[in-house]
PDB file of C-alpha atoms in Angstrom:
ATOM      1  CA  LEU H1057      23.830 -53.696 -21.935  1.00  0.00           C
ATOM      2  CA  GLY H1058      23.435 -55.431 -24.749  1.00  0.00           C
ATOM      3  CA  PHE H1059      25.574 -53.433 -27.172  1.00  0.00           C
ATOM      4  CA  TRP H1060      28.160 -53.401 -24.740  1.00  0.00           C
ATOM      5  CA  LEU H1061      28.173 -57.122 -24.069  1.00  0.00           C
ATOM      6  CA  LEU H1062      27.805 -57.636 -27.981  1.00  0.00           C
ATOM      7  CA  ALA H1063      30.859 -54.835 -28.716  1.00  0.00           C
ATOM      8  CA  GLN H1064      33.386 -56.695 -25.748  1.00  0.00           C
ATOM      9  CA  ALA H1065      32.344 -60.069 -26.593  1.00  0.00           C
ATOM     10  CA  ASP H1066      34.782 -61.156 -29.177  1.00  0.00           C
ATOM     11  CA  ILE H1067      37.909 -60.102 -26.287  1.00  0.00           C
ATOM     12  CA  ALA H1068      36.473 -63.420 -24.555  1.00  0.00           C
ATOM     13  CA  LEU H1069      35.995 -65.790 -27.284  1.00  0.00           C
ATOM     14  CA  ALA H1070      39.441 -64.934 -28.497  1.00  0.00           C
ATOM     15  CA  ARG H1071      40.808 -65.057 -25.029  1.00  0.00           C
ATOM     16  CA  HIS H1072      39.257 -68.633 -24.861  1.00  0.00           C
ATOM     17  CA  TYR H1073      39.826 -69.820 -27.612  1.00  0.00           C
ATOM     18  CA  LEU H1074      43.611 -68.453 -29.017  1.00  0.00           C
ATOM     19  CA  GLU H1075      46.689 -69.713 -27.347  1.00  0.00           C
ATOM     20  CA  PRO H1076      48.179 -66.698 -25.473  1.00  0.00           C
ATOM     21  CA  GLU H1077      50.790 -64.660 -27.703  1.00  0.00           C
ATOM     22  CA  GLU H1078      47.844 -64.437 -30.984  1.00  0.00           C
ATOM     23  CA  ALA H1079      45.574 -64.026 -28.236  1.00  0.00           C
ATOM     24  CA  GLY H1080      47.215 -60.970 -27.506  1.00  0.00           C
ATOM     25  CA  PHE H1081      47.599 -59.508 -30.943  1.00  0.00           C
ATOM     26  CA  TYR H1082      43.615 -60.081 -31.195  1.00  0.00           C
ATOM     27  CA  SER H1083      43.138 -57.677 -28.040  1.00  0.00           C
ATOM     28  CA  SER H1084      46.189 -54.726 -29.189  1.00  0.00           C
ATOM     29  CA  ALA H1085      44.058 -54.832 -32.714  1.00  0.00           C
ATOM     30  CA  GLY H1086      40.799 -54.673 -31.095  1.00  0.00           C
ATOM     31  CA  LEU H1087      41.965 -51.873 -28.987  1.00  0.00           C
ATOM     32  CA  LEU H1088      42.919 -50.293 -31.071  1.00  0.00           C
ATOM     33  CA  ALA H1089      39.477 -50.452 -33.453  1.00  0.00           C
ATOM     34  CA  ARG H1090      37.273 -49.584 -30.545  1.00  0.00           C
ATOM     35  CA  ALA H1091      38.023 -46.559 -31.052  1.00  0.00           C
ATOM     36  CA  LEU H1092      35.212 -46.538 -34.091  1.00  0.00           C
ATOM     37  CA  LEU H1093      33.063 -46.903 -31.671  1.00  0.00           C
ATOM     38  CA  VAL H1094      33.580 -43.515 -29.245  1.00  0.00           C
ATOM     39  CA  LEU H1095      32.527 -41.800 -33.316  1.00  0.00           C
ATOM     40  CA  PRO H1096      28.771 -42.934 -33.128  1.00  0.00           C
ATOM     41  CA  ALA H1097      28.798 -42.841 -29.408  1.00  0.00           C
ATOM     42  CA  ALA H1098      29.582 -39.310 -29.232  1.00  0.00           C
ATOM     43  CA  VAL H1099      26.995 -38.483 -32.394  1.00  0.00           C
ATOM     44  CA  ALA H1100      24.946 -40.694 -29.369  1.00  0.00           C
ATOM     45  CA  LEU H1101      24.955 -38.696 -27.152  1.00  0.00           C
ATOM     46  CA  VAL H1102      23.945 -35.268 -29.010  1.00  0.00           C
ATOM     47  CA  ALA H1103      20.588 -36.776 -30.427  1.00  0.00           C
ATOM     48  CA  PHE H1104      19.397 -38.303 -27.446  1.00  0.00           C
ATOM     49  CA  PRO H1105      17.528 -35.728 -26.370  1.00  0.00           C
ATOM     50  CA  ARG H1106      16.360 -34.700 -29.433  1.00  0.00           C
ATOM     51  CA  PHE H1107      15.286 -38.422 -30.373  1.00  0.00           C
ATOM     52  CA  VAL H1108      12.965 -37.931 -26.884  1.00  0.00           C
ATOM     53  CA  SER H1109      11.506 -35.483 -27.992  1.00  0.00           C
ATOM     54  CA  ALA H1110      10.907 -36.621 -31.096  1.00  0.00           C
ATOM     55  CA  ARG H1111       9.329 -39.333 -29.502  1.00  0.00           C
ATOM     56  CA  GLU H1112       7.131 -36.668 -26.910  1.00  0.00           C
ATOM     57  CA  SER H1113       5.788 -34.662 -29.613  1.00  0.00           C
ATOM     58  CA  GLY H1114       5.339 -37.622 -32.808  1.00  0.00           C
ATOM     59  CA  GLU H1115       7.358 -36.008 -35.382  1.00  0.00           C
ATOM     60  CA  GLY H1116      10.514 -35.534 -36.194  1.00  0.00           C
ATOM     61  CA  ALA H1117      11.514 -38.946 -35.265  1.00  0.00           C
ATOM     62  CA  ALA H1118      12.743 -40.015 -38.583  1.00  0.00           C
ATOM     63  CA  HIS H1119      15.016 -36.532 -39.463  1.00  0.00           C
ATOM     64  CA  TRP H1120      16.884 -36.997 -36.231  1.00  0.00           C
ATOM     65  CA  LEU H1121      17.582 -41.301 -37.392  1.00  0.00           C
ATOM     66  CA  ARG H1122      18.502 -40.456 -40.704  1.00  0.00           C
ATOM     67  CA  ALA H1123      20.838 -37.310 -39.229  1.00  0.00           C
ATOM     68  CA  SER H1124      22.546 -38.695 -36.516  1.00  0.00           C
ATOM     69  CA  VAL H1125      23.227 -42.182 -38.981  1.00  0.00           C
ATOM     70  CA  LEU H1126      24.561 -40.032 -41.873  1.00  0.00           C
ATOM     71  CA  ALA H1127      26.720 -38.390 -39.157  1.00  0.00           C
ATOM     72  CA  GLY H1128      27.675 -41.644 -37.219  1.00  0.00           C
ATOM     73  CA  GLY H1129      28.586 -42.934 -40.780  1.00  0.00           C
ATOM     74  CA  ALA H1130      30.199 -40.362 -41.706  1.00  0.00           C
ATOM     75  CA  LEU H1131      32.568 -39.933 -38.653  1.00  0.00           C
ATOM     76  CA  VAL H1132      34.012 -44.201 -38.859  1.00  0.00           C
ATOM     77  CA  LEU H1133      33.993 -43.696 -42.503  1.00  0.00           C
ATOM     78  CA  GLY H1134      36.638 -41.632 -41.895  1.00  0.00           C
ATOM     79  CA  GLY H1135      38.601 -43.484 -39.307  1.00  0.00           C
ATOM     80  CA  PHE H1136      38.139 -46.485 -41.417  1.00  0.00           C
ATOM     81  CA  THR H1137      40.776 -44.828 -43.726  1.00  0.00           C
ATOM     82  CA  PHE H1138      42.303 -43.719 -41.111  1.00  0.00           C
ATOM     83  CA  LEU H1139      43.359 -46.348 -39.150  1.00  0.00           C
ATOM     84  CA  VAL H1140      43.319 -48.373 -41.748  1.00  0.00           C
ATOM     85  CA  PRO H1141      45.940 -47.648 -43.823  1.00  0.00           C
ATOM     86  CA  ILE H1142      48.278 -46.860 -40.500  1.00  0.00           C
ATOM     87  CA  ARG H1143      47.257 -49.527 -38.387  1.00  0.00           C
ATOM     88  CA  GLY H1144      51.284 -51.176 -38.718  1.00  0.00           C
ATOM     89  CA  PHE H1145      52.511 -47.554 -37.643  1.00  0.00           C
ATOM     90  CA  LEU H1146      49.705 -47.740 -35.297  1.00  0.00           C
ATOM     91  CA  VAL H1147      50.465 -50.729 -33.371  1.00  0.00           C
ATOM     92  CA  GLU H1148      53.973 -50.285 -32.763  1.00  0.00           C
ATOM     93  CA  LEU H1149      54.044 -46.834 -31.550  1.00  0.00           C
ATOM     94  CA  THR H1150      51.069 -48.354 -29.484  1.00  0.00           C
ATOM     95  CA  PHE H1151      51.897 -52.144 -28.452  1.00  0.00           C
ATOM     96  CA  GLY H1152      55.528 -52.926 -29.591  1.00  0.00           C
ATOM     97  CA  GLU H1153      57.773 -54.005 -33.127  1.00  0.00           C
ATOM     98  CA  ARG H1154      56.092 -57.484 -31.704  1.00  0.00           C
ATOM     99  CA  TYR H1155      52.404 -56.802 -31.806  1.00  0.00           C
ATOM    100  CA  ALA H1156      53.338 -56.494 -35.081  1.00  0.00           C
ATOM    101  CA  PRO H1157      51.310 -59.252 -36.817  1.00  0.00           C
ATOM    102  CA  ALA H1158      48.244 -57.586 -34.500  1.00  0.00           C
ATOM    103  CA  ALA H1159      47.540 -55.122 -37.213  1.00  0.00           C
ATOM    104  CA  ASP H1160      46.926 -57.956 -39.904  1.00  0.00           C
ATOM    105  CA  LEU H1161      44.071 -57.926 -37.917  1.00  0.00           C
ATOM    106  CA  MET H1162      42.761 -54.396 -37.979  1.00  0.00           C
ATOM    107  CA  PRO H1163      41.207 -54.084 -41.687  1.00  0.00           C
ATOM    108  CA  LEU H1164      38.526 -57.186 -39.806  1.00  0.00           C
ATOM    109  CA  LEU H1165      37.640 -55.502 -35.982  1.00  0.00           C
ATOM    110  CA  CYS H1166      37.457 -51.731 -37.201  1.00  0.00           C
ATOM    111  CA  LEU H1167      34.999 -53.093 -39.911  1.00  0.00           C
ATOM    112  CA  ALA H1168      33.242 -54.978 -36.495  1.00  0.00           C
ATOM    113  CA  MET H1169      33.790 -51.871 -34.389  1.00  0.00           C
ATOM    114  CA  ALA H1170      32.387 -49.318 -37.164  1.00  0.00           C
ATOM    115  CA  ALA H1171      28.999 -51.676 -37.969  1.00  0.00           C
ATOM    116  CA  LEU H1172      28.704 -51.507 -33.818  1.00  0.00           C
ATOM    117  CA  GLY H1173      29.373 -48.404 -33.299  1.00  0.00           C
ATOM    118  CA  LEU H1174      26.424 -47.794 -35.639  1.00  0.00           C
ATOM    119  CA  VAL H1175      24.708 -50.127 -33.695  1.00  0.00           C
ATOM    120  CA  GLY H1176      25.013 -48.354 -30.678  1.00  0.00           C
ATOM    121  CA  LEU H1177      23.258 -45.474 -32.463  1.00  0.00           C
ATOM    122  CA  LEU H1178      20.643 -46.884 -32.399  1.00  0.00           C
ATOM    123  CA  THR H1179      20.323 -48.455 -29.704  1.00  0.00           C
ATOM    124  CA  TYR H1180      19.664 -44.898 -27.883  1.00  0.00           C
ATOM    125  CA  PHE H1181      17.384 -44.819 -31.173  1.00  0.00           C
ATOM    126  CA  HIS H1182      15.242 -47.286 -30.297  1.00  0.00           C
ATOM    127  CA  ILE H1183      15.565 -46.935 -26.222  1.00  0.00           C
ATOM    128  CA  ALA H1184      14.373 -43.166 -26.821  1.00  0.00           C
ATOM    129  CA  MET H1185      11.348 -44.367 -28.843  1.00  0.00           C
ATOM    130  CA  GLY H1186      10.829 -46.715 -26.503  1.00  0.00           C
ATOM    131  CA  SER H1187      11.006 -49.666 -28.650  1.00  0.00           C
ATOM    132  CA  LYS H1188      11.992 -53.309 -27.787  1.00  0.00           C
ATOM    133  CA  ALA H1189      14.482 -53.291 -31.234  1.00  0.00           C
ATOM    134  CA  TYR H1190      17.203 -52.377 -28.419  1.00  0.00           C
ATOM    135  CA  VAL H1191      17.630 -56.517 -27.307  1.00  0.00           C
ATOM    136  CA  ILE H1192      18.652 -57.266 -31.572  1.00  0.00           C
ATOM    137  CA  PRO H1193      22.370 -57.213 -30.011  1.00  0.00           C
ATOM    138  CA  LEU H1194      21.636 -59.865 -28.092  1.00  0.00           C
ATOM    139  CA  ALA H1195      20.407 -62.065 -30.487  1.00  0.00           C
ATOM    140  CA  GLY H1196      23.685 -61.101 -32.061  1.00  0.00           C
ATOM    141  CA  LEU H1197      25.637 -62.586 -29.375  1.00  0.00           C
ATOM    142  CA  GLY H1198      24.308 -65.305 -29.798  1.00  0.00           C
ATOM    143  CA  ALA H1199      25.015 -64.542 -33.392  1.00  0.00           C
ATOM    144  CA  GLU H1200      28.871 -63.903 -32.873  1.00  0.00           C
ATOM    145  CA  THR H1201      29.137 -66.759 -30.224  1.00  0.00           C
ATOM    146  CA  VAL H1202      28.635 -70.244 -31.274  1.00  0.00           C
ATOM    147  CA  PRO H1203      29.835 -69.649 -34.744  1.00  0.00           C
ATOM    148  CA  ALA H1204      32.958 -68.262 -33.158  1.00  0.00           C
ATOM    149  CA  ALA H1205      33.190 -71.888 -31.675  1.00  0.00           C
ATOM    150  CA  PHE H1206      33.649 -73.742 -34.267  1.00  0.00           C
ATOM    151  CA  PHE H1207      35.482 -70.593 -36.464  1.00  0.00           C
ATOM    152  CA  HIS H1208      38.306 -70.216 -33.514  1.00  0.00           C
ATOM    153  CA  SER H1209      40.907 -71.402 -35.389  1.00  0.00           C
ATOM    154  CA  SER H1210      42.819 -68.433 -35.312  1.00  0.00           C
ATOM    155  CA  GLY H1211      42.142 -64.815 -34.572  1.00  0.00           C
ATOM    156  CA  GLU H1212      41.408 -64.015 -38.674  1.00  0.00           C
ATOM    157  CA  GLY H1213      37.815 -66.753 -38.021  1.00  0.00           C
ATOM    158  CA  ILE H1214      37.099 -64.922 -34.441  1.00  0.00           C
ATOM    159  CA  ALA H1215      37.049 -61.417 -36.571  1.00  0.00           C
ATOM    160  CA  THR H1216      35.378 -62.454 -39.117  1.00  0.00           C
ATOM    161  CA  VAL H1217      33.207 -63.889 -36.840  1.00  0.00           C
ATOM    162  CA  VAL H1218      32.741 -60.985 -35.378  1.00  0.00           C
ATOM    163  CA  ALA H1219      32.409 -58.677 -38.884  1.00  0.00           C
ATOM    164  CA  ALA H1220      29.804 -60.894 -40.136  1.00  0.00           C
ATOM    165  CA  VAL H1221      27.775 -60.266 -37.213  1.00  0.00           C
ATOM    166  CA  ALA H1222      28.596 -56.998 -36.407  1.00  0.00           C
ATOM    167  CA  VAL H1223      27.272 -55.209 -40.151  1.00  0.00           C
ATOM    168  CA  GLU H1224      24.655 -58.325 -39.777  1.00  0.00           C
ATOM    169  CA  VAL H1225      23.134 -56.875 -36.980  1.00  0.00           C
ATOM    170  CA  LEU H1226      23.584 -53.120 -37.804  1.00  0.00           C
ATOM    171  CA  VAL H1227      21.408 -54.066 -41.467  1.00  0.00           C
ATOM    172  CA  THR H1228      18.389 -55.718 -38.452  1.00  0.00           C
TER     173      THR H1228
END
């Protein structure tokens, strides 16, 4: 729950703080960037039973964690390098020419969603291991909400906060 709240909070913040048109641009860019959440989630689905098995046997947790993070990282890196260069085309194709300003937000939001995708993978690991570290994204939610209250004058400001918090939660 904490992970999904963190992964979606920026849209609510943008809708609250930004003018309707700019909030629409932000939401559009965010929707496209969220494609990066799916890639590590697929790895997590495959890895979760292995994480549980490793916990039960007391062996292999580090191996499966390393393999999963490497696979998830490779997927988000590939997705990032695909999405960002063609972001203008994707925004126009998906939402129309009127939403072209959304493309400017894509690099920051793709960085944020790539990091959050990996956070999601780690969340599954911590749940499987019986660790309480899965609550870290809840702290990230607070770390995202408070600065956004100060840096909300533009979509770029909110996206910067989201990207910084996402990377911080990932390395925590």
